[in-house]
Short mmCIF file of C-alpha atoms and ligand atoms in Angstrom, two decimals:
data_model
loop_
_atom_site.label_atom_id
_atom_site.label_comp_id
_atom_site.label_asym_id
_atom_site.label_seq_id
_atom_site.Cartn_x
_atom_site.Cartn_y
_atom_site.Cartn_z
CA UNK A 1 36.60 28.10 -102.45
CA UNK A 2 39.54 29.51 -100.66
CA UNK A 3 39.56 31.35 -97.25
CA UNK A 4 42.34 33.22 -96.36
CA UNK A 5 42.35 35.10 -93.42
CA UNK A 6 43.08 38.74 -92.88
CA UNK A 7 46.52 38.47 -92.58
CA UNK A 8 46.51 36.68 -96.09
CA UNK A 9 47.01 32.88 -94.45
CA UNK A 10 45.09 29.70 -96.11
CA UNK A 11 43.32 27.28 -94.35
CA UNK A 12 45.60 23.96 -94.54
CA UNK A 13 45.41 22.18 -91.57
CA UNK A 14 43.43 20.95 -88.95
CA UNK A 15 44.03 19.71 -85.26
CA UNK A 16 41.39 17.09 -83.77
CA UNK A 17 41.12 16.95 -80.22
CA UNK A 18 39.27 13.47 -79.89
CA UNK A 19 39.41 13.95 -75.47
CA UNK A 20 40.60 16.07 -72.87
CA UNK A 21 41.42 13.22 -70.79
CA UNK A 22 45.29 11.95 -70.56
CA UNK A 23 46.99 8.71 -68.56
CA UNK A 24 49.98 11.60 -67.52
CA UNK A 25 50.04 14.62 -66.17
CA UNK A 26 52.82 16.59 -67.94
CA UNK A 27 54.33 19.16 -65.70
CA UNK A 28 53.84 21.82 -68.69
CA UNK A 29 50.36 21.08 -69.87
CA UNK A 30 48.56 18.95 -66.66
CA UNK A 31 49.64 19.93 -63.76
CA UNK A 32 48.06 17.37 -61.14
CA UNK A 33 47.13 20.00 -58.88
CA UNK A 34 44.85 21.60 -61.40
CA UNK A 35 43.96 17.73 -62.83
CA UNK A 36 43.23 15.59 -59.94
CA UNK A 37 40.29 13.52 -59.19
CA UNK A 38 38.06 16.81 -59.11
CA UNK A 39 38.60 17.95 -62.85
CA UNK A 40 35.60 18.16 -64.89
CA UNK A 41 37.01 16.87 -67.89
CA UNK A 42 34.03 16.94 -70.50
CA UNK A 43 31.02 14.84 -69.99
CA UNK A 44 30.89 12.06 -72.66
CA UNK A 45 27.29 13.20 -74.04
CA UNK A 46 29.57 16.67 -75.18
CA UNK A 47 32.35 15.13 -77.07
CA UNK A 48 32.40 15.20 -80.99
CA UNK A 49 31.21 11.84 -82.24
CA UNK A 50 33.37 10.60 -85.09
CA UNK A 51 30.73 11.25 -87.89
CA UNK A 52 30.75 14.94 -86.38
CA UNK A 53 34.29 15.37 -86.60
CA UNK A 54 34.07 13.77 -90.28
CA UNK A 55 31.54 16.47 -91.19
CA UNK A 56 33.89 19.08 -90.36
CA UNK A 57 36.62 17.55 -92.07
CA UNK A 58 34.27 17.25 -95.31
CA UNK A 59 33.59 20.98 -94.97
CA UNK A 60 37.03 22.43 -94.21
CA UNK A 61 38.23 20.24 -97.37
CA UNK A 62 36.00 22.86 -99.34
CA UNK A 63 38.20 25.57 -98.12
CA UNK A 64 41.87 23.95 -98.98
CA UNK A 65 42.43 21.89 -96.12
CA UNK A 66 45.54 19.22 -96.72
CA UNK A 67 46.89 18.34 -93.58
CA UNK A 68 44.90 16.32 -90.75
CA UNK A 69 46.33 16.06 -86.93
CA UNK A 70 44.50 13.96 -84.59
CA UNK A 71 45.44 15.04 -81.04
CA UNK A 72 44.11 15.68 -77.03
CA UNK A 73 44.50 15.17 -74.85
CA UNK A 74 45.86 11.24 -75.19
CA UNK A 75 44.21 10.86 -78.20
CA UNK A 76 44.99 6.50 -78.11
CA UNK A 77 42.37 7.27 -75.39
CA UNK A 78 39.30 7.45 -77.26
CA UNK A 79 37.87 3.93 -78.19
CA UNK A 80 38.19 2.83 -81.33
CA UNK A 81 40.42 5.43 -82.75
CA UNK A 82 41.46 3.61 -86.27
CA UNK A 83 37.66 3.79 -87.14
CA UNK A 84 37.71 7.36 -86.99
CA UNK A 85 41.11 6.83 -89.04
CA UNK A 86 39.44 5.16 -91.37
CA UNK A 87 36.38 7.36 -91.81
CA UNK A 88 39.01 10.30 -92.25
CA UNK A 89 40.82 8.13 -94.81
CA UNK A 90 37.96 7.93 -96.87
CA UNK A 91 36.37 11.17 -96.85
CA UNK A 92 40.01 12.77 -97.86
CA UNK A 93 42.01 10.30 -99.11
CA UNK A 94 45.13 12.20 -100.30
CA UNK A 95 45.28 14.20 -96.97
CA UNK A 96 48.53 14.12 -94.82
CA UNK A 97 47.00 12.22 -91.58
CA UNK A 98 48.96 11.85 -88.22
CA UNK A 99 48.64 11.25 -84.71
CA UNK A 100 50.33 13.05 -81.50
CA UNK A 101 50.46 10.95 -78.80
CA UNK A 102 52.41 9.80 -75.81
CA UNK A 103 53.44 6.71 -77.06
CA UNK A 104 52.16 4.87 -73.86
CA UNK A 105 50.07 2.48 -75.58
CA UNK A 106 50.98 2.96 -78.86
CA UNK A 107 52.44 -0.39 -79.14
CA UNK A 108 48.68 -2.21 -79.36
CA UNK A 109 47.58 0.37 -81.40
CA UNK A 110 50.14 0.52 -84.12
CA UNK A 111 49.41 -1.86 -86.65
CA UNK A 112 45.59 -1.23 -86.73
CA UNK A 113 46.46 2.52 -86.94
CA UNK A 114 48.63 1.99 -90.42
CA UNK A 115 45.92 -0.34 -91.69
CA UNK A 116 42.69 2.29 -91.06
CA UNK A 117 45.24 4.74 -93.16
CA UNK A 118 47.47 6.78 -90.83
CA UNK A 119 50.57 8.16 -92.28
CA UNK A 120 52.69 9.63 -89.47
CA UNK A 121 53.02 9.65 -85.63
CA UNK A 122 54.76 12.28 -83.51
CA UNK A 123 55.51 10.91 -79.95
CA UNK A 124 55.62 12.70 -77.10
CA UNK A 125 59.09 11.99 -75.22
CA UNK A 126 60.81 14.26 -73.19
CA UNK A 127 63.65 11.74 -71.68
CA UNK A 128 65.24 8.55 -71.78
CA UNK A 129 66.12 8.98 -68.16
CA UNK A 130 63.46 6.72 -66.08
CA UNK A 131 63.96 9.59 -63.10
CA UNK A 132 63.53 12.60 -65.26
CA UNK A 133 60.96 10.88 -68.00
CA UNK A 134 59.06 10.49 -64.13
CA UNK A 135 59.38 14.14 -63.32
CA UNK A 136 58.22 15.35 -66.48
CA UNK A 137 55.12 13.51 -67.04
CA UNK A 138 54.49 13.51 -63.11
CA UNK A 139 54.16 9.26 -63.70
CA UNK A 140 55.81 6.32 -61.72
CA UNK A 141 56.67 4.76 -64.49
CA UNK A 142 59.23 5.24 -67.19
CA UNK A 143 59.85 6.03 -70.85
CA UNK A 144 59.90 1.55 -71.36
CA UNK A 145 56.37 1.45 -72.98
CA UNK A 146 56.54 4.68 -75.19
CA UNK A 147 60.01 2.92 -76.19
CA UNK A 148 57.96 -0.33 -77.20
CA UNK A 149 55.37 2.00 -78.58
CA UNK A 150 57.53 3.70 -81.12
CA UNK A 151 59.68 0.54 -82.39
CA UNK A 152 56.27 -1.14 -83.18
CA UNK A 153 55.47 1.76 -85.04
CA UNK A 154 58.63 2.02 -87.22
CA UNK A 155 58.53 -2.08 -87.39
CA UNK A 156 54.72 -1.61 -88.83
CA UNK A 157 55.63 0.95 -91.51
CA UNK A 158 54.42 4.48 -89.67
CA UNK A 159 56.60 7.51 -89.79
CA UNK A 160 57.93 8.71 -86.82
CA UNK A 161 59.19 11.85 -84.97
CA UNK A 162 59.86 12.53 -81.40
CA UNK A 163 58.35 15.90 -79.84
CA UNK A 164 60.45 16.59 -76.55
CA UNK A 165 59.60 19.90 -74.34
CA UNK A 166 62.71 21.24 -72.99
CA UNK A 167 62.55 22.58 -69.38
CA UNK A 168 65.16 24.18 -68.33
CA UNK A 169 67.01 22.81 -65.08
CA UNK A 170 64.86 19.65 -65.69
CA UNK A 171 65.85 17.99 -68.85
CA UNK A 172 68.13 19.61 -71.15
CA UNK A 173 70.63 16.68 -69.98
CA UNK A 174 68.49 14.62 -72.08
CA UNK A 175 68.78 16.44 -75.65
CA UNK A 176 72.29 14.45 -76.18
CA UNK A 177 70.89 10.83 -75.19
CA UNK A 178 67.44 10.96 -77.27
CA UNK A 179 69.05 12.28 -80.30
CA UNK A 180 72.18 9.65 -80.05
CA UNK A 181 69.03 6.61 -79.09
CA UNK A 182 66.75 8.37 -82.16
CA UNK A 183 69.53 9.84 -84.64
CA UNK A 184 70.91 6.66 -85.62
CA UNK A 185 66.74 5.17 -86.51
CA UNK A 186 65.92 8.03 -88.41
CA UNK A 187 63.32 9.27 -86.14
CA UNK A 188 63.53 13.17 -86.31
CA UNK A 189 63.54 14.46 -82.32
CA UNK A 190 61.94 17.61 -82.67
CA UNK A 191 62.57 19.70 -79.55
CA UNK A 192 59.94 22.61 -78.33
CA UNK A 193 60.15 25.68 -76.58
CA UNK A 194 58.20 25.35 -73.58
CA UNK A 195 55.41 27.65 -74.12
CA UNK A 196 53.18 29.62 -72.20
CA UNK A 197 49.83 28.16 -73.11
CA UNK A 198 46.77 27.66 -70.53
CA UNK A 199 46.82 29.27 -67.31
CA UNK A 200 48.37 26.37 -64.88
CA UNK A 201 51.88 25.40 -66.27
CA UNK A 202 53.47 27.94 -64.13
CA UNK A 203 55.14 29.28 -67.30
CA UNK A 204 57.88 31.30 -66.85
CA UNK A 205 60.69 32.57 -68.90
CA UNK A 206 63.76 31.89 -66.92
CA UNK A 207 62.51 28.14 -67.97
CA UNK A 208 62.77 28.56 -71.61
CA UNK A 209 65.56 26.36 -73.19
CA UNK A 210 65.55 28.44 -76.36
CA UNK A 211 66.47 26.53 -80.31
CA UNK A 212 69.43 28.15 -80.32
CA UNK A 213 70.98 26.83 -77.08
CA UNK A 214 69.32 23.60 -77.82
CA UNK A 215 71.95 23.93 -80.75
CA UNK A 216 74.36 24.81 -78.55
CA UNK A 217 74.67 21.79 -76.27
CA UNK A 218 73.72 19.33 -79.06
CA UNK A 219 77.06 20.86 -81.22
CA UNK A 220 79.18 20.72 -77.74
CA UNK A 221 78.89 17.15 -78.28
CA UNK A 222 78.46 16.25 -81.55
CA UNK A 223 80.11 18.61 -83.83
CA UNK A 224 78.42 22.45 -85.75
CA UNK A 225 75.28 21.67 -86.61
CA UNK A 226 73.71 22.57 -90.27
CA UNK A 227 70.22 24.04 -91.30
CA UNK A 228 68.32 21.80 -93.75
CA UNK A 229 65.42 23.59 -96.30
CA UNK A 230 61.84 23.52 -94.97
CA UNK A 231 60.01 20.64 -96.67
CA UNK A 232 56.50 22.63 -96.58
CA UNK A 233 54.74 26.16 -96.24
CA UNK A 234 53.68 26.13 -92.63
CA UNK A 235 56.12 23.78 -91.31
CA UNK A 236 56.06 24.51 -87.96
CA UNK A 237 59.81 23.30 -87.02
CA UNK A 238 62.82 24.50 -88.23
CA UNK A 239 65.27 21.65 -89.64
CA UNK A 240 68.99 20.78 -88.59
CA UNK A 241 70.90 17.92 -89.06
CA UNK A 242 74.25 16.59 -87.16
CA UNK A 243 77.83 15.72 -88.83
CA UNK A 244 76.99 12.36 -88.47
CA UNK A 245 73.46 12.69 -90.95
CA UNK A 246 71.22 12.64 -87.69
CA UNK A 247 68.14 15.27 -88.36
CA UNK A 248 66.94 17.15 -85.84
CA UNK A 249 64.30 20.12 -85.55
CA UNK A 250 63.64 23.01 -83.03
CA UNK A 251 60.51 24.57 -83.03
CA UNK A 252 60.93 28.02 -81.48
CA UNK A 253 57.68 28.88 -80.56
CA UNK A 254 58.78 31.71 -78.10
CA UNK A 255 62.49 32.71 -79.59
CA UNK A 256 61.33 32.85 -83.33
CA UNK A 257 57.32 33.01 -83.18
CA UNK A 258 55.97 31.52 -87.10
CA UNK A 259 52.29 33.10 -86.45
CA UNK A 260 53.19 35.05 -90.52
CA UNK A 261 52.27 31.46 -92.02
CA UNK A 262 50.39 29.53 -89.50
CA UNK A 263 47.50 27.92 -91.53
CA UNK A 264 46.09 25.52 -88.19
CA UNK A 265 42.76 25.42 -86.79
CA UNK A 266 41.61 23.40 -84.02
CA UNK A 267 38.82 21.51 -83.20
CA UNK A 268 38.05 21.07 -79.41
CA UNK A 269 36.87 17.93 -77.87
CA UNK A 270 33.47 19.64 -77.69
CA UNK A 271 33.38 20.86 -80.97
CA UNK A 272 34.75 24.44 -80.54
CA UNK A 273 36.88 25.86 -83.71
CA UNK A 274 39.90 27.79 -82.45
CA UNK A 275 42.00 29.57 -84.49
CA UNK A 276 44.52 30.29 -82.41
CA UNK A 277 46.68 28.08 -79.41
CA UNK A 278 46.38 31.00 -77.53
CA UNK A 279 42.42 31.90 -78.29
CA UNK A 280 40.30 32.51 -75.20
CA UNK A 281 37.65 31.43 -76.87
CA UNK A 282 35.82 29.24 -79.24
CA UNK A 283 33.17 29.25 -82.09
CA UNK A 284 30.73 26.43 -81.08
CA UNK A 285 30.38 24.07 -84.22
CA UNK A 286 27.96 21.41 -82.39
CA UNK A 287 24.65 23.25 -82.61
CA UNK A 288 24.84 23.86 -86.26
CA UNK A 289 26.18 20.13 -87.32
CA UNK A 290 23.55 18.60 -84.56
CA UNK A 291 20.92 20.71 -86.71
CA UNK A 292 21.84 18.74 -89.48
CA UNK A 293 23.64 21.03 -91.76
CA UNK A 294 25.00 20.42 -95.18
CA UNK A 295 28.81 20.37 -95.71
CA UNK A 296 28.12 23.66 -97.38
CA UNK A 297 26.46 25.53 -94.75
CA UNK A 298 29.00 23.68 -92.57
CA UNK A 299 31.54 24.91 -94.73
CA UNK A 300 30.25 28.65 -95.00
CA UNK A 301 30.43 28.88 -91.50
CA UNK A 302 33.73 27.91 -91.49
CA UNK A 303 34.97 30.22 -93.98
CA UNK A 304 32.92 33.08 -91.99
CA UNK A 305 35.24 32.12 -88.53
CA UNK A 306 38.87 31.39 -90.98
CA UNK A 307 38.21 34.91 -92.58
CA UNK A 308 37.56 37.29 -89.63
CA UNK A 309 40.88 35.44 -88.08
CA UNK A 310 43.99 37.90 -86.90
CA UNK A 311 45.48 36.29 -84.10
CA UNK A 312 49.20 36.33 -84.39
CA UNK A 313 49.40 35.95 -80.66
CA UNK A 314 52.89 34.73 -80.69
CA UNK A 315 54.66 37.25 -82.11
CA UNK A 316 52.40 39.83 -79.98
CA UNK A 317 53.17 38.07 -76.63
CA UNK A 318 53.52 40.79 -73.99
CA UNK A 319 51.60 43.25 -72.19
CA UNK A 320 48.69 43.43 -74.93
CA UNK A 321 47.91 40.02 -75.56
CA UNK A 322 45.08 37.74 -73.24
CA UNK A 323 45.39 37.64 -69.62
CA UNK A 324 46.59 34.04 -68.27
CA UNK A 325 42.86 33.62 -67.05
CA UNK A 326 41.41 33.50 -70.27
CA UNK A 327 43.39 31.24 -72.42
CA UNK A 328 42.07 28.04 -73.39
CA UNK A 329 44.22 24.72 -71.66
CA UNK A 330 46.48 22.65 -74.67
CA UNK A 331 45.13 19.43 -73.83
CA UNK A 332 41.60 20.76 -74.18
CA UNK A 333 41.84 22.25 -77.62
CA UNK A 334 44.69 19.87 -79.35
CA UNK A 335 48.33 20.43 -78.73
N1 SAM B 1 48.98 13.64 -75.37
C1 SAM B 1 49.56 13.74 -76.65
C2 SAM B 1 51.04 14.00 -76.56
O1 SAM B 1 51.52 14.38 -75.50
O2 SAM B 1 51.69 13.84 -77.58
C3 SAM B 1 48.90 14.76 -77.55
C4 SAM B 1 48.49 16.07 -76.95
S1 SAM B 1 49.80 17.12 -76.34
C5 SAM B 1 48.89 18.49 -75.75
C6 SAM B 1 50.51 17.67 -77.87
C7 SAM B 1 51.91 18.25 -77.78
O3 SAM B 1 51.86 19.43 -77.05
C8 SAM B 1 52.92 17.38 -77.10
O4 SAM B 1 54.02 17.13 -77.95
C9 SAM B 1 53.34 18.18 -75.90
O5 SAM B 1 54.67 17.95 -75.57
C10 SAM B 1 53.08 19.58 -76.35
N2 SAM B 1 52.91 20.53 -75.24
C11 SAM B 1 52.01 20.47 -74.24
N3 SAM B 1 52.14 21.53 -73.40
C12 SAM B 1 53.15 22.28 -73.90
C13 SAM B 1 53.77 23.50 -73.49
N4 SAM B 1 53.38 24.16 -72.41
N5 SAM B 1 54.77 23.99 -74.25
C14 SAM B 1 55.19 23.34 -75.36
N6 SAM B 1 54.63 22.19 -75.81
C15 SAM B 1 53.64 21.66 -75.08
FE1 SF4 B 2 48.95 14.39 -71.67
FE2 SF4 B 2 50.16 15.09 -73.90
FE3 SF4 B 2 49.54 16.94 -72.10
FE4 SF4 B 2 51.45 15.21 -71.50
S1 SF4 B 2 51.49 16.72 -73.16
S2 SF4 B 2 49.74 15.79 -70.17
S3 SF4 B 2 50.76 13.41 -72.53
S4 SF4 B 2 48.11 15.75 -73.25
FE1 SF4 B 3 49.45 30.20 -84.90
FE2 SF4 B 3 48.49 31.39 -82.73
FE3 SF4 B 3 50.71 29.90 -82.57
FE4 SF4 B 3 50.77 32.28 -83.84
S1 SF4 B 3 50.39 31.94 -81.67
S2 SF4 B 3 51.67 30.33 -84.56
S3 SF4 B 3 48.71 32.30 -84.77
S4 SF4 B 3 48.65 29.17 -83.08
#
């Protein structure tokens, strides 16, 4: 059983958020003023246990699901995150499954991670600079341990890319030194537009480093850059690659919106579905699986939510779209 939206998308993958909590406070997604020691970040008795977030896994498989992203929040947060690996694993075994995280304490996590069955990690990394890795993620300390973090992770046999949010006036000296540091390992740096998601990043335009002058200063340097074909429907970043073989992606959330074949859904920390990065609003999932549903009612419900879906927000942004003091924060429902 199928569910396609109304704009004709499939259901194909699904973001966890395992916790709203984080160990930084990225500029662009946690400002410290808005997550200081007063947050309510959920209450423990409201987050998804990992047999709940299973269920929903089980029932979104019924609808086409492939892809599986754990998220956050810091997702290496949550205790004992290879069981829920593991449970994944076995309830779809040929599904895609990979991690975002900071990289912070990836390095303990690594090996355990590969073993419970995780394919792929992207790492958050947004300089090699100690100063302006510090001013990014609002830290004291710098990029060392997310350094560690990923070499254990390519040493252990995980896939790695790099996701780095480019700021303008604040890091887009750093495009050149991560992709020279990651080129020449083969870890893709994938670099983001910084978006305009939640309601305290302070977005504004002027700070938008778009793909196409993140080509620009990357060619300055290295030589003309060349497009590479899109390995999947729904890829959400565009692929380049250097003269000297180096790959590279841009995903141009705000230049070049891709809402026409989005296929995500999110699950929120306390068990909301989303259907949109930009929704200001989700569909509560806990009361039915704490009734004890079956995957199929589970699943019916989900094709119910997938099938009334239009949001296309991206391509809509402007005058029409959500106020800024409705949307939903990114590391609430799963970046
Ligand atoms: N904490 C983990 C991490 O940073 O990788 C996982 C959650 S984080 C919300 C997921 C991704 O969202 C990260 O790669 C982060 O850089 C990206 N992100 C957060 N806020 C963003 C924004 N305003 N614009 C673009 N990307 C953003
Ligand atoms: Fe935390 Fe990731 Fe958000 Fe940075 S981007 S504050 S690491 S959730
Ligand atoms: Fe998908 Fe919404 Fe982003 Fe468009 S704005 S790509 S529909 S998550």
């Amino acid at each position: 059983m199928e569910a396609r939206d109304r704009r004709g998308r499939p259901l194909r993958d699904l973001r966890i958020s395992v916790t709203d909590r984080c160990n930084l406070r990225c500029t662009y997604c946690m400002p410290r003023e808005h997550f200081g020691p007063d947050h309510a970040f959920l209450p423990k008795d409201d987050i998804l246990r990992f047999e709940h977030i299973t269920d929903v896994v089980e029932a979104c498989m019924e609808l086409g699901l492939q892809k599986i992203r754990i998220t956050g929040g810091e997702p290496l947060l949550r205790r004992d995150l290879h069981v829920l690996v593991s449970m994944l694993r076995k309830v779809h075994p040929n599904a895609d499954l990979a991690l975002t995280t900071n990289g912070v304490i990836l390095g303990r996590h690594a090996e355990r991670l590969l073993n419970a069955g995780l394919d792929r990690v992207t790492v958050s990394m947004d300089a090699l600079s100690p100063s302006v890795y510090n001013e990014m993620g609002d830290v004291e300390h710098g990029p060392e341990a997310t350094l560690r973090g990923i070499e254990k992770a390519l040493d252990v046999g995980l896939k790695v890319k790099v996701n780095c949010v480019v700021r303008a006036g604040v890091n887009e000296g750093e495009l050149l030194p991560l992709i020279e540091h990651f080129g020449p390992r083969r870890v893709p740096v994938r670099f983001i537009e910084f978006m305009d998601v939640g309601t305290t990043n302070r977005w504004a335009m002027e700070e938008v480093v778009t793909s196409q002058n993140v080509r620009r200063i990357i060619a300055t340097k290295l030589g003309e850059v060349t497009p590479l074909e899109a390995t999947a429907y729904g890829e959400v970043a565009r692929r380049w690659q250097t003269p000297q073989g180096w790959e590279f992606g841009t995903i141009d959330s705000i230049s070049a919106p891709f809402c026409g074949n989005c296929t995500r859904a999110r699950l929120a920390a306390d068990g909301s579905i989303h259907t949109c990065l930009f929704s200001t609003q989700g569909k509560p999932l806990m009361p039915l699986i704490k009734s004890g549903a079956t995957t199929k009612e589970l699943s019916m419900a989900l094709k119910s939510i997938w099938t009334s879906r239009d949001d296309a927000y991206s391509e809509q942004r402007g005058p029409r779209t959500a106020s800024p003091s409705e949307r939903i924060e990114m590391s609430f429902i799963g970046g």
